mmCIF file of C-alpha atoms in Angstrom:
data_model
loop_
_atom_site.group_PDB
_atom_site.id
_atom_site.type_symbol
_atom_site.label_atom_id
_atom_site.label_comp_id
_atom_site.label_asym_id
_atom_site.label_seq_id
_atom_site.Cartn_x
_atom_site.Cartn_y
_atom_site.Cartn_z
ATOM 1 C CA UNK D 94 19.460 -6.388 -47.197
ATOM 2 C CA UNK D 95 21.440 -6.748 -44.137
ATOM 3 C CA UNK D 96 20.445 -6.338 -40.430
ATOM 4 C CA UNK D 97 22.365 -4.245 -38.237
ATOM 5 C CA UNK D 98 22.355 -4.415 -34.889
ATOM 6 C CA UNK D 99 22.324 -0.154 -33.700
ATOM 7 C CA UNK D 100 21.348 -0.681 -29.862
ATOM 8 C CA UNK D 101 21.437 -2.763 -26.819
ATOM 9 C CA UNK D 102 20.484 -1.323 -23.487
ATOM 10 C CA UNK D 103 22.507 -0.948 -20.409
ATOM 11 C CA UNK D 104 20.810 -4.251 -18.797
ATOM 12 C CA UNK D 105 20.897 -6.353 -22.301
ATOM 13 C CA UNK D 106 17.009 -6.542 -22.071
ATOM 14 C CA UNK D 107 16.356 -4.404 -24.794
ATOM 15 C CA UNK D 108 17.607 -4.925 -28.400
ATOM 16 C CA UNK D 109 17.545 -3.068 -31.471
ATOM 17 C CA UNK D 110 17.913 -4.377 -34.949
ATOM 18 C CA UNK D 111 17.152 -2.299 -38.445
ATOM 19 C CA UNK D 112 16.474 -3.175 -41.739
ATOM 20 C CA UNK D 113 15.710 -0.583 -43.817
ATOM 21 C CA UNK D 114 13.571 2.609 -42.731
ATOM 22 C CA UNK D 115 12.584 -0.721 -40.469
ATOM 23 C CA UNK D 116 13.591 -1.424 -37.166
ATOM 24 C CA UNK D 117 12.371 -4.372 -34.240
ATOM 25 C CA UNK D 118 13.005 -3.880 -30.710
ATOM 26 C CA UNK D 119 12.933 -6.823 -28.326
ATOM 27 C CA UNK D 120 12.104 -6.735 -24.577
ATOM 28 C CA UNK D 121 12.837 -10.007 -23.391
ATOM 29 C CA UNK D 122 13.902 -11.199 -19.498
ATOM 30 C CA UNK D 123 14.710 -15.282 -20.458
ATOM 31 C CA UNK D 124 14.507 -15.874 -16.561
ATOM 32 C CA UNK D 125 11.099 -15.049 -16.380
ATOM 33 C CA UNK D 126 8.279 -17.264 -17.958
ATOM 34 C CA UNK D 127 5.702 -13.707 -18.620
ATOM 35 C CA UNK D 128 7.948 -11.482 -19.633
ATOM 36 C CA UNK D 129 7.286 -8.784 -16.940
ATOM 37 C CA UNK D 130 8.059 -5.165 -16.316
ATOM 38 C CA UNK D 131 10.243 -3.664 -14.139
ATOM 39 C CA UNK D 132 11.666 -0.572 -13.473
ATOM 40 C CA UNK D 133 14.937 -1.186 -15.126
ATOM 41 C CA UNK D 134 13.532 -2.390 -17.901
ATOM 42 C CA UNK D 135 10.979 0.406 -18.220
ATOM 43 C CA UNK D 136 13.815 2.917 -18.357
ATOM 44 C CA UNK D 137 15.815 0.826 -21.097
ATOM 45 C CA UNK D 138 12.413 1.228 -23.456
ATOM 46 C CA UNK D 139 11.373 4.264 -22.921
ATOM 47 C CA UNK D 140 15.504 4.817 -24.078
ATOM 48 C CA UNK D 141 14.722 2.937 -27.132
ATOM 49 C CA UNK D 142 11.940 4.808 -27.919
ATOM 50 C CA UNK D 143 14.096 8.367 -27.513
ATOM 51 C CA UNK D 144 16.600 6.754 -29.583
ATOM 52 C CA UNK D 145 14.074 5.531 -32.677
ATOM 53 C CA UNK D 146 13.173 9.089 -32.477
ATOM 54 C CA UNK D 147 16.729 10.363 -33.097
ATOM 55 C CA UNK D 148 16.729 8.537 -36.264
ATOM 56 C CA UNK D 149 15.162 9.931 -39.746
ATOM 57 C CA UNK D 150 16.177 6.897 -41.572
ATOM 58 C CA UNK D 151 13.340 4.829 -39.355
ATOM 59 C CA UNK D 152 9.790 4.722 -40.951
ATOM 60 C CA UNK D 153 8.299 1.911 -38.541
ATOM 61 C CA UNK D 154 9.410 0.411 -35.314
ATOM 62 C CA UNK D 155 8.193 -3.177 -34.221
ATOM 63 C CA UNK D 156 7.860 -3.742 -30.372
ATOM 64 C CA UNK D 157 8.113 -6.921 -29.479
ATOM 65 C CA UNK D 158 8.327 -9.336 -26.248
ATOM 66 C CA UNK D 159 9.857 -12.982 -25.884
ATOM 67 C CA UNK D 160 8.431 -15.738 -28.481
ATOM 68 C CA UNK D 161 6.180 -16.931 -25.519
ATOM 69 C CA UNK D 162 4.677 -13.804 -24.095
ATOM 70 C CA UNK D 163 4.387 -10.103 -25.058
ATOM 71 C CA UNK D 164 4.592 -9.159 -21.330
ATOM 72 C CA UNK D 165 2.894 -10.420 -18.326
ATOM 73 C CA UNK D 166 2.260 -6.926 -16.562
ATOM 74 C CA UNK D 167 4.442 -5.453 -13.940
ATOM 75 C CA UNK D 168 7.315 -7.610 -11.934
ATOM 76 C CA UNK D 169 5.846 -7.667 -8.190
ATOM 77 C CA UNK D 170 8.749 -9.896 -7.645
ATOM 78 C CA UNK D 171 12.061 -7.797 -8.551
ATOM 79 C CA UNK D 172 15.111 -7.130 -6.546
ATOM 80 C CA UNK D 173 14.533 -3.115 -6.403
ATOM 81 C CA UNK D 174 10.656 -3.570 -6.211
ATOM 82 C CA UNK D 175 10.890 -5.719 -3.010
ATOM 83 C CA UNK D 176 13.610 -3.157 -1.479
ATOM 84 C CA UNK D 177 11.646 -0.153 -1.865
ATOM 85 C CA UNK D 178 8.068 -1.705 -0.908
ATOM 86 C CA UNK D 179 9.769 -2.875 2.499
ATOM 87 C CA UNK D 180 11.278 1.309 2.818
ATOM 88 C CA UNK D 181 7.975 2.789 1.606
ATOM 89 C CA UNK D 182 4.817 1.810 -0.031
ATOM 90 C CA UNK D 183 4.534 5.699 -1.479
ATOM 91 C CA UNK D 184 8.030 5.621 -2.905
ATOM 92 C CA UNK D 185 7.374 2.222 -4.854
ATOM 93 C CA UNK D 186 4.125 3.610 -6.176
ATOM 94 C CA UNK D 187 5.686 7.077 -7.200
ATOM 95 C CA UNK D 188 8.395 5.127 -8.851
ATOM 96 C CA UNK D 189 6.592 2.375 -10.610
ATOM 97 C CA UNK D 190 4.183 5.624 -12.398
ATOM 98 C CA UNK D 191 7.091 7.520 -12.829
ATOM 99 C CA UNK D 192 9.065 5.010 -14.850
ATOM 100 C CA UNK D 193 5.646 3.085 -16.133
ATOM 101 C CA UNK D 194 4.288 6.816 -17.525
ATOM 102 C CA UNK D 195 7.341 7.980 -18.790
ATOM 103 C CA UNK D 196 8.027 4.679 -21.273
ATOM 104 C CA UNK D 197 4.266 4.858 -22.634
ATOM 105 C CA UNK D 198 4.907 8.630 -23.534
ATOM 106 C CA UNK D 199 8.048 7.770 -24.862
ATOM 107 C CA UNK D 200 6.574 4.831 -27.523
ATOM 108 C CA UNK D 201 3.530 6.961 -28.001
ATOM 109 C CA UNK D 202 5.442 9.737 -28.804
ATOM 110 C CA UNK D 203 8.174 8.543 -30.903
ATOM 111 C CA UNK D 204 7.804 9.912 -34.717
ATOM 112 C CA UNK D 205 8.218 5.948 -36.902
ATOM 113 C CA UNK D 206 4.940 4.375 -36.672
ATOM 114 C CA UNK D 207 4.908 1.868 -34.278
ATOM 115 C CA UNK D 208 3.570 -2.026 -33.849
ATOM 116 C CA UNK D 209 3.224 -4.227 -31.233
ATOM 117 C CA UNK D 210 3.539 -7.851 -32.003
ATOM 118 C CA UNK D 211 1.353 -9.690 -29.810
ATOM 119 C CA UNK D 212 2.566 -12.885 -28.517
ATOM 120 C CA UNK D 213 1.122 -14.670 -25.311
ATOM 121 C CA UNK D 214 -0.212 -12.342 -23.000
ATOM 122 C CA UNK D 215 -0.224 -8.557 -22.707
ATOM 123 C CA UNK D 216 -1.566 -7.718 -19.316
ATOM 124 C CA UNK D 217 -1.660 -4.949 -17.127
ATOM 125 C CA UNK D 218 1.611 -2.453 -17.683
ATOM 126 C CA UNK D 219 1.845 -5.020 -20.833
ATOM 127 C CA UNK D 220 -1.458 -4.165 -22.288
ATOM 128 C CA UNK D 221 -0.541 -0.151 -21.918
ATOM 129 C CA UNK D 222 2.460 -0.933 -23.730
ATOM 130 C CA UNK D 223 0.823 -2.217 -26.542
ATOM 131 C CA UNK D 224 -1.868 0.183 -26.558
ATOM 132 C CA UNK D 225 1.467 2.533 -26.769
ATOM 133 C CA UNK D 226 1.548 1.437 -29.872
ATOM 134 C CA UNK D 227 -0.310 3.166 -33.102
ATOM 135 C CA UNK D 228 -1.118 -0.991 -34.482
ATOM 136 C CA UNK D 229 -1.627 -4.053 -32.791
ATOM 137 C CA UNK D 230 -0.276 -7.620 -33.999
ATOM 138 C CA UNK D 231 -1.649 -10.832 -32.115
ATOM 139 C CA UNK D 232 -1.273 -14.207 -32.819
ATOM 140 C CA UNK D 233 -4.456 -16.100 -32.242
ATOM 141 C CA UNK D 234 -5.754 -17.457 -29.076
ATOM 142 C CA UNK D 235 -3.061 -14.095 -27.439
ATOM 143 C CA UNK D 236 -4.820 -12.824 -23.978
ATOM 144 C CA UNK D 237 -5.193 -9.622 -23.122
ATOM 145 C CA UNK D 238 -6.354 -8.200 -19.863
ATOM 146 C CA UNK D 239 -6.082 -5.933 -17.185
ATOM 147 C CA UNK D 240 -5.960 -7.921 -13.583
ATOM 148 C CA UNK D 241 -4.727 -4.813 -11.615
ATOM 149 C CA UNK D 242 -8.735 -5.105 -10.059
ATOM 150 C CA UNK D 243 -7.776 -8.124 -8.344
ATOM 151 C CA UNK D 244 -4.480 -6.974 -7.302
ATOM 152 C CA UNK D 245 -5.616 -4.600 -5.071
ATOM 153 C CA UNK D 246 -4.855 -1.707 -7.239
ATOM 154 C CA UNK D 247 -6.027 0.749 -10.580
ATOM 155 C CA UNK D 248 -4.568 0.221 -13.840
ATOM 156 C CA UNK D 249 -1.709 3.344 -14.325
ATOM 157 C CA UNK D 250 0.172 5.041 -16.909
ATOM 158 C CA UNK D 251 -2.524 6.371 -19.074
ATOM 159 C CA UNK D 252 -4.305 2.623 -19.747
ATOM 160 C CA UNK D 253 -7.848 3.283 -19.070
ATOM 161 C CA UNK D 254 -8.098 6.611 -21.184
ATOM 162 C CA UNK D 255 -6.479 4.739 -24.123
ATOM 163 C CA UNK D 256 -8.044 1.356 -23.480
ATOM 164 C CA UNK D 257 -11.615 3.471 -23.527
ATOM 165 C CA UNK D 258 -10.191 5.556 -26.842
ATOM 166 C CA UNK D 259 -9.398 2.372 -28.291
ATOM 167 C CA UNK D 260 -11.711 0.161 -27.822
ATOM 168 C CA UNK D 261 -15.215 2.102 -26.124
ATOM 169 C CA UNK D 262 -16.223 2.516 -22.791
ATOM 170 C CA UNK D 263 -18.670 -0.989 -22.090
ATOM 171 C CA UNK D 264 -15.510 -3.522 -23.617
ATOM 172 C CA UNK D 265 -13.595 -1.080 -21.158
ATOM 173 C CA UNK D 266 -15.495 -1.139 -17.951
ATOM 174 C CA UNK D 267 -15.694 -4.923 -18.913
ATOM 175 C CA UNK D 268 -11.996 -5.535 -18.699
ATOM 176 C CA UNK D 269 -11.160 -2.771 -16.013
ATOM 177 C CA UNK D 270 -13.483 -3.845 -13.429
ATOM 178 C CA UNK D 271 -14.909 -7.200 -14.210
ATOM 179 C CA UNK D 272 -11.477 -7.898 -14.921
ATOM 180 C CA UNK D 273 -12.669 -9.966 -18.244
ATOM 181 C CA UNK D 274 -9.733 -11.056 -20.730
ATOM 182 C CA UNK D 275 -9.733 -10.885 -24.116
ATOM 183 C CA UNK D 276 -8.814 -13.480 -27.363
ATOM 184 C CA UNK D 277 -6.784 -12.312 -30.382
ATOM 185 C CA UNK D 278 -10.046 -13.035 -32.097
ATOM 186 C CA UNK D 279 -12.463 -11.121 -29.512
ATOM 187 C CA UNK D 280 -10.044 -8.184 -29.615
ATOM 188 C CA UNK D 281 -10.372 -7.746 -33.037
ATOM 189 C CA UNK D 282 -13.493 -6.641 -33.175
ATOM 190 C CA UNK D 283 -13.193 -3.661 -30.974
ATOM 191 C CA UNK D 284 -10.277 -2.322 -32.502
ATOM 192 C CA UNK D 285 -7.692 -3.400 -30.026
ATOM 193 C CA UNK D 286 -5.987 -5.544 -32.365
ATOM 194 C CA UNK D 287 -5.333 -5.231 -35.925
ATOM 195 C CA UNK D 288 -4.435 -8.579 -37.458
ATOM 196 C CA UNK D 289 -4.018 -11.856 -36.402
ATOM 197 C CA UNK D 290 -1.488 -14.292 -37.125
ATOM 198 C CA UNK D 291 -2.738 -17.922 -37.276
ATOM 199 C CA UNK D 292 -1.963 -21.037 -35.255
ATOM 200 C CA UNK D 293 1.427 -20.981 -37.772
ATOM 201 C CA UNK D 294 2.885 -17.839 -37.825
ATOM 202 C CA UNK D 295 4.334 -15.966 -35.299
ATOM 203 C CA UNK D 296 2.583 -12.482 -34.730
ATOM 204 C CA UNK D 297 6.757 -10.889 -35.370
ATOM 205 C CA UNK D 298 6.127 -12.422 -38.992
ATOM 206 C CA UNK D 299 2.859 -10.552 -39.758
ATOM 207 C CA UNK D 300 3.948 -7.199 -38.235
ATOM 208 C CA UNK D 301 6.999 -7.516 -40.551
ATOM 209 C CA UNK D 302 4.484 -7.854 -43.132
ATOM 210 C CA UNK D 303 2.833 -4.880 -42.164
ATOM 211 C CA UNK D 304 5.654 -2.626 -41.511
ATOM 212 C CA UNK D 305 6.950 -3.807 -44.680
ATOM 213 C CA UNK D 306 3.609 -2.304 -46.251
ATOM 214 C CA UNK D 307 3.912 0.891 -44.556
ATOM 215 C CA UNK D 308 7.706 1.504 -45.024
ATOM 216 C CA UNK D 309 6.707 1.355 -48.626
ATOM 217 C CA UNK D 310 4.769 4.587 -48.285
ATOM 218 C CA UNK D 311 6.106 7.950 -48.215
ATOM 219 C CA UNK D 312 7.466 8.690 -45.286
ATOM 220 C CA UNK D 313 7.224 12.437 -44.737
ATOM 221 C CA UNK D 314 3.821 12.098 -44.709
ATOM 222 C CA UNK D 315 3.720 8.437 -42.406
ATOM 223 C CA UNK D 316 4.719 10.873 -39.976
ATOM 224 C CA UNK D 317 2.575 13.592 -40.334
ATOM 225 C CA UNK D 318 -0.974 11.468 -40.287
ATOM 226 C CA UNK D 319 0.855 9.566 -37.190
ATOM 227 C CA UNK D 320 1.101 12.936 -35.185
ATOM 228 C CA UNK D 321 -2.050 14.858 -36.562
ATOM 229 C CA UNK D 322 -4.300 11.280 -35.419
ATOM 230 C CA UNK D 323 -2.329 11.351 -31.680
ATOM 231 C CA UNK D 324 -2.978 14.791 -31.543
ATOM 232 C CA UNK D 325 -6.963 14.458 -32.155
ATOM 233 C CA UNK D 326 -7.103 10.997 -30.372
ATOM 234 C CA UNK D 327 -4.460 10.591 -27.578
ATOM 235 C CA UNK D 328 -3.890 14.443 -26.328
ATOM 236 C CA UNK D 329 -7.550 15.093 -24.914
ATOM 237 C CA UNK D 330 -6.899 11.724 -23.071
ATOM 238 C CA UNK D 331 -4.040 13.532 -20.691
ATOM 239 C CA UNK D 332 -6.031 15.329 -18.174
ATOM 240 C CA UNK D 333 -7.922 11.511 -17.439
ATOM 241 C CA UNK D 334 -4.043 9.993 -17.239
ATOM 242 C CA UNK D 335 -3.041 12.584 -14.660
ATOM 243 C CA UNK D 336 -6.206 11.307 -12.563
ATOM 244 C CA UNK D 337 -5.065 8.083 -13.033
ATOM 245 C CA UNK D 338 -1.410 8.825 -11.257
ATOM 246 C CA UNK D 339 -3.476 9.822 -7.972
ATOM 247 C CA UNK D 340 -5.588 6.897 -8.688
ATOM 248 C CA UNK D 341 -3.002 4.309 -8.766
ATOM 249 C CA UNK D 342 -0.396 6.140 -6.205
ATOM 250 C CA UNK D 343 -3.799 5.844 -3.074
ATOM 251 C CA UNK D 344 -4.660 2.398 -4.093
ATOM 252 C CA UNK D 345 -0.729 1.178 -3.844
ATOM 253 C CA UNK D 346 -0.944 2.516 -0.286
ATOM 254 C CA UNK D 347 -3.966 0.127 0.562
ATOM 255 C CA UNK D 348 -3.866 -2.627 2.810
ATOM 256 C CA UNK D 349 -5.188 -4.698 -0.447
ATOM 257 C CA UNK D 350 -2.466 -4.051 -2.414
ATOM 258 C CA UNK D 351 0.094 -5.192 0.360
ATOM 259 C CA UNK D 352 -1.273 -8.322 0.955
ATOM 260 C CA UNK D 353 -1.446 -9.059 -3.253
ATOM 261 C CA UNK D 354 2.115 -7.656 -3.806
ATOM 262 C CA UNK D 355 3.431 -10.464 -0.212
ATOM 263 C CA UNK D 356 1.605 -13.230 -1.973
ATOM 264 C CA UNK D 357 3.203 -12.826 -4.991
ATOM 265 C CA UNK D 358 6.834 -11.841 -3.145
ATOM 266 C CA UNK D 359 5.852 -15.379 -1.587
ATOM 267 C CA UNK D 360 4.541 -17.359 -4.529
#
C-alpha cells in the first residue's frame, strides 16, 4: 500500500505520513542534537494532533522524534524563548504552560490510539509527551527522566499526575525529585514503557508492529475502550495538573531558574 504524505506544519518540523487507518508523525529539528521543544514546535503538534482527530479513516497514530533522540525536554536556547525571558520571566513561564499544556491535551485527547516510539532520550516536556501517549515504544538502553529538579524548576503540563498514574508514586518521587533516570529495560517494569526494541531495530519498527496489530482490530470499538480508560485514568488527574501550572509558573520566577536557563543561553 502506498504512503501519502497528508500534512506538514507551518515550520516543516512536523510531518505526517498515512498508511492505512495508520498514520506516523515526526517531530524532528536536524539542527539540534536532542531534539528539543519549543514553542513553535509545540503549537505545530498539538495541530497534528487536532488534525488526526479530524480524520475517521485513522485507527492509530505513531509519534515519533529524530532517529537519535525522542526529545531532549524543552529548548532553553530558542530565538523567542531568549526574547521573552529578557521582557519577562512571568510571560515566558505563562507561555511555555500554555503551549506545553495545550499539545499534551491535544495527543491525549485525540480519538486514534496513539504510540510513542522511543528513541534516545525523552526528558522533561519530552517525557510528558510520551506519557501523552496511550503506549510506549523504546529501544533499549532509551533514557528517560525528568531533570526539571536541577533546573531550578517543577516538571509542567500535567507530567507528575500522569508519571504517578503511570508508573506509582515511589518510581515517581524517585525520578521527580531525586531526579533518577530510567533504562528502556528499568522502565518496563513499571509500566512506563511497553516494548522494547533491541540493539537492532529501531523502536519506529516495533511500534509499526504494534499499530499494525491494533489497526487490525475493530475500530469503532479501539476508540471507545481508548476514551472510557482516559476517562477513568487521566480525568481525575486534572485538578493535580492545574496545581502544577501555579507550580511551575512561581518556580520559573525564581532566582534558580534564571541562573539554569543563562547557563544554558551561555553553554
Amino acid at each position: 500500500m502506498s504512503i501519502v504524505s497528508t500534512y506538514r506544519s507551518s515550520t516543516g518540523a512536523v510531518t505526517i505520513t498515512t498508511e492505512g487507518a495508520i498514520a506516523t508523525v515526526r517531530f524532528e529539528r536536524p539542527d539540534r542534537r536532542v531534539n528539543p521543544l519549543s514553542p513553535a514546535l509545540l503549537h505545530d503538534l498539538a495541530d497534528a494532533a487536532r488534525h488526526l482527530a479530524r480524520r475517521p479513516d485513522i485507527s492509530v497514530a505513531i509519534l515519533t522524534g529524530s532517529d537519535t533522540a525522542f526529545c531532549g525536554g524543552f529548548d532553553l536556547k530558542d530565538d523567542g524563548v531568549a526574547a521573552l525571558a529578557e521582557a519577562s520571566d512571568e510571560a515566558l513561564a505563562e507561555l511555555v504552560a500554555r503551549a506545553g499544556g495545550e499539545a499534551v491535551e491535544a495527543w491525549t485527547s485525540t480519538p486514534p490510539v496513539t504510540i510513542a516510539a522511543v528513541e534516545g532520550y525523552a526528558l522533561g516536556g519530552g517525557l510528558v509527551m510520551a506519557l501523552s501517549c496511550d503506549f510506549r515504544v523504546a529501544r533499549s538502553g532509551a533514557l528517560f527522566g525528568l531533570p526539571e529538579i536541577d533546573r531550578g524548576i517543577t516538571p509542567g503540563w500535567g507530567c507528575l499526575p500522569r508519571l504517578v498514574a503511570t508508573i506509582g508514586l515511589q518510581p515517581a518521587r524517585r525520578m521527580a525529585i531525586l531526579g533518577e533516570r530510567l533504562t528502556a529495560e528499568q522502565a518496563a517494569p513499571l509500566g512506563l514503557v511497553d516494548r522494547i526494541a533491541d540493539g537492532a531495530t529501531q523502536a519506529l519498527d516495533l511500534a509499526r508492529a504494534m499499530a499494525a496489530e491494533l489497526a487490525a482490530k475493530p475500530a469503532t470499538p479501539l476508540r471507545m475502550n481508548k476514551r472510557m480508560l482516559n476517562a477513568s485514568a487521566i480525568a481525575p488527574l486534572t485538578p493535580a495538573s492545574l496545581v502544577d501550572v501555579d507550580q511551575f509558573t512561581g518556580s520559573a520566577r525564581g532566582a534558580a531558574f534564571r541562573t539554569e536557563r543563562a547557563r544554558f543561553a551561555g553553554g
